[in-house]
C-alpha atoms as a printed R data frame, in Angstrom:
    type eleno elety resid chain resno       x       y       z
1   ATOM     1    CA   MET     A     1  -7.461  -8.277 -14.063
2   ATOM     2    CA   PRO     A     2  -6.033  -5.929 -11.385
3   ATOM     3    CA   LEU     A     3  -6.623  -6.659  -7.712
4   ATOM     4    CA   SER     A     4  -8.082  -3.165  -7.403
5   ATOM     5    CA   PRO     A     5  -8.498  -0.413 -10.008
6   ATOM     6    CA   PRO     A     6  -6.423   2.774 -10.114
7   ATOM     7    CA   LEU     A     7  -7.567   5.626  -7.901
8   ATOM     8    CA   THR     A     8 -10.305   7.758  -9.373
9   ATOM     9    CA   ALA     A     9 -10.173  11.549  -9.290
10  ATOM    10    CA   ASP     A    10 -12.612  11.499  -6.347
11  ATOM    11    CA   GLN     A    11 -10.479   8.979  -4.431
12  ATOM    12    CA   ARG     A    12  -7.381  11.089  -5.043
13  ATOM    13    CA   GLU     A    13  -9.227  13.998  -3.434
14  ATOM    14    CA   THR     A    14 -10.694  12.091  -0.474
15  ATOM    15    CA   LEU     A    15  -8.025   9.423   0.212
16  ATOM    16    CA   LEU     A    16  -4.713  10.619  -1.230
17  ATOM    17    CA   LYS     A    17  -4.852  14.344  -0.567
18  ATOM    18    CA   PRO     A    18  -5.144  13.984   3.255
19  ATOM    19    CA   LEU     A    19  -2.172  11.587   3.324
20  ATOM    20    CA   LEU     A    20  -0.080  14.126   1.447
21  ATOM    21    CA   ALA     A    21  -1.291  17.190   3.345
22  ATOM    22    CA   GLU     A    22  -1.457  15.870   6.902
23  ATOM    23    CA   LYS     A    23   0.325  12.550   7.237
24  ATOM    24    CA   GLY     A    24   3.764  13.212   5.759
25  ATOM    25    CA   TRP     A    25   3.471  11.107   2.626
26  ATOM    26    CA   LYS     A    26   4.962  12.495  -0.602
27  ATOM    27    CA   MET     A    27   4.543  11.696  -4.248
28  ATOM    28    CA   ASP     A    28   7.533   9.887  -5.742
29  ATOM    29    CA   GLU     A    29   9.847  12.441  -7.330
30  ATOM    30    CA   ASN     A    30  10.919  10.005 -10.066
31  ATOM    31    CA   GLY     A    31   7.670  10.429 -11.985
32  ATOM    32    CA   ARG     A    32   5.966   7.256 -10.800
33  ATOM    33    CA   ASP     A    33   2.395   7.395  -9.569
34  ATOM    34    CA   ALA     A    34   3.546   6.294  -6.115
35  ATOM    35    CA   ILE     A    35   3.702   7.593  -2.563
36  ATOM    36    CA   LYS     A    36   6.603   7.384  -0.151
37  ATOM    37    CA   LYS     A    37   7.488   8.206   3.416
38  ATOM    38    CA   GLU     A    38  10.400   7.796   5.804
39  ATOM    39    CA   PHE     A    39   9.657   6.680   9.362
40  ATOM    40    CA   VAL     A    40  12.216   7.335  12.109
41  ATOM    41    CA   PHE     A    41  12.265   5.288  15.313
42  ATOM    42    CA   LYS     A    42  14.171   5.294  18.602
43  ATOM    43    CA   ASP     A    43  16.253   2.271  17.591
44  ATOM    44    CA   PHE     A    44  16.560  -0.733  15.314
45  ATOM    45    CA   ILE     A    45  14.179  -2.884  17.383
46  ATOM    46    CA   GLN     A    46  11.355  -0.359  16.972
47  ATOM    47    CA   ALA     A    47  12.060  -0.099  13.243
48  ATOM    48    CA   TRP     A    48  12.059  -3.889  12.873
49  ATOM    49    CA   SER     A    49   8.832  -4.205  14.892
50  ATOM    50    CA   PHE     A    50   7.200  -1.684  12.568
51  ATOM    51    CA   MET     A    51   8.394  -3.578   9.511
52  ATOM    52    CA   SER     A    52   7.020  -6.819  10.939
53  ATOM    53    CA   MET     A    53   3.595  -5.270  11.518
54  ATOM    54    CA   VAL     A    54   3.489  -3.787   8.020
55  ATOM    55    CA   ALA     A    55   4.727  -7.051   6.469
56  ATOM    56    CA   ILE     A    56   1.911  -9.056   8.068
57  ATOM    57    CA   LYS     A    57  -0.715  -6.568   6.852
58  ATOM    58    CA   ALA     A    58   0.857  -6.492   3.385
59  ATOM    59    CA   GLU     A    59   0.690 -10.265   3.142
60  ATOM    60    CA   LYS     A    60  -2.982 -10.249   4.148
61  ATOM    61    CA   LEU     A    61  -3.781  -7.644   1.476
62  ATOM    62    CA   ASN     A    62  -1.427  -9.258  -1.061
63  ATOM    63    CA   HIS     A    63   0.174  -5.853  -1.516
64  ATOM    64    CA   HIS     A    64   3.838  -5.546  -0.674
65  ATOM    65    CA   PRO     A    65   5.839  -2.340  -0.286
66  ATOM    66    CA   GLU     A    66   9.131  -1.331  -1.778
67  ATOM    67    CA   TRP     A    67  11.134  -0.487   1.312
68  ATOM    68    CA   SER     A    68  14.506  -0.214   2.935
69  ATOM    69    CA   ASN     A    69  15.780  -0.122   6.493
70  ATOM    70    CA   VAL     A    70  18.937   1.435   7.891
71  ATOM    71    CA   TYR     A    71  19.182   1.166  11.672
72  ATOM    72    CA   ASN     A    72  16.277   3.283  12.984
73  ATOM    73    CA   ARG     A    73  14.906   4.469   9.624
74  ATOM    74    CA   VAL     A    74  12.400   2.742   7.351
75  ATOM    75    CA   SER     A    75  11.606   4.146   3.917
76  ATOM    76    CA   ILE     A    76   8.446   2.867   2.230
77  ATOM    77    CA   LEU     A    77   7.110   3.354  -1.290
78  ATOM    78    CA   PHE     A    78   3.645   2.170  -2.318
79  ATOM    79    CA   SER     A    79   2.385   1.752  -5.871
80  ATOM    80    CA   SER     A    80   0.203  -0.915  -7.471
81  ATOM    81    CA   HIS     A    81   2.212  -2.558 -10.208
82  ATOM    82    CA   ASP     A    82  -0.841  -4.225 -11.736
83  ATOM    83    CA   VAL     A    83  -2.385  -0.805 -12.532
84  ATOM    84    CA   ASN     A    84   0.898   1.081 -12.962
85  ATOM    85    CA   GLY     A    85  -0.044   3.592 -10.276
86  ATOM    86    CA   LEU     A    86  -1.903   4.185  -7.060
87  ATOM    87    CA   SER     A    87  -4.880   2.095  -6.007
88  ATOM    88    CA   ASP     A    88  -7.100   1.725  -2.954
89  ATOM    89    CA   ARG     A    89  -4.668  -0.904  -1.626
90  ATOM    90    CA   ASP     A    90  -1.897   1.708  -1.465
91  ATOM    91    CA   MET     A    91  -4.146   4.002   0.548
92  ATOM    92    CA   LYS     A    92  -5.010   1.165   2.960
93  ATOM    93    CA   MET     A    93  -1.350   0.256   3.407
94  ATOM    94    CA   ALA     A    94  -0.259   3.874   3.932
95  ATOM    95    CA   LYS     A    95  -2.973   4.365   6.540
96  ATOM    96    CA   PHE     A    96  -1.957   1.142   8.266
97  ATOM    97    CA   ALA     A    97   1.726   2.144   8.226
98  ATOM    98    CA   ASN     A    98   0.828   5.421   9.968
99  ATOM    99    CA   GLU     A    99  -1.208   3.532  12.576
100 ATOM   100    CA   ALA     A   100   1.605   1.012  13.162
101 ATOM   101    CA   PHE     A   101   4.089   3.867  13.570
102 ATOM   102    CA   ASP     A   102   1.846   5.565  16.132
103 ATOM   103    CA   CYS     A   103   1.427   2.284  18.016
104 ATOM   104    CA   ILE     A   104   5.162   1.615  18.207
105 ATOM   105    CA   LYS     A   105   6.129   5.189  19.082
106 ATOM   106    CA   GLN     A   106   3.899   5.194  22.202
């Protein structure tokens, strides 16, 4: 049984749409039901701090991102493998990533 079900049409409207319209997230262009975003920081230390914050939250939610880091850039992709698409956990992690970014950039 999945940890959380796939997003419903209503959740896509209320949770996903604002992330795409206002928060800089994009749908994966490779056809996966996944969202992605690149975060740019002042330096490597800020990028690593961000990754540490997101990693701790991901472990708590048992939902880990696909990501990469090159110096001051962190690229993240969220999708729930157990439902082969987006779930509520992806929305929670994307929201948290935005909050962590805002916290570090201050």
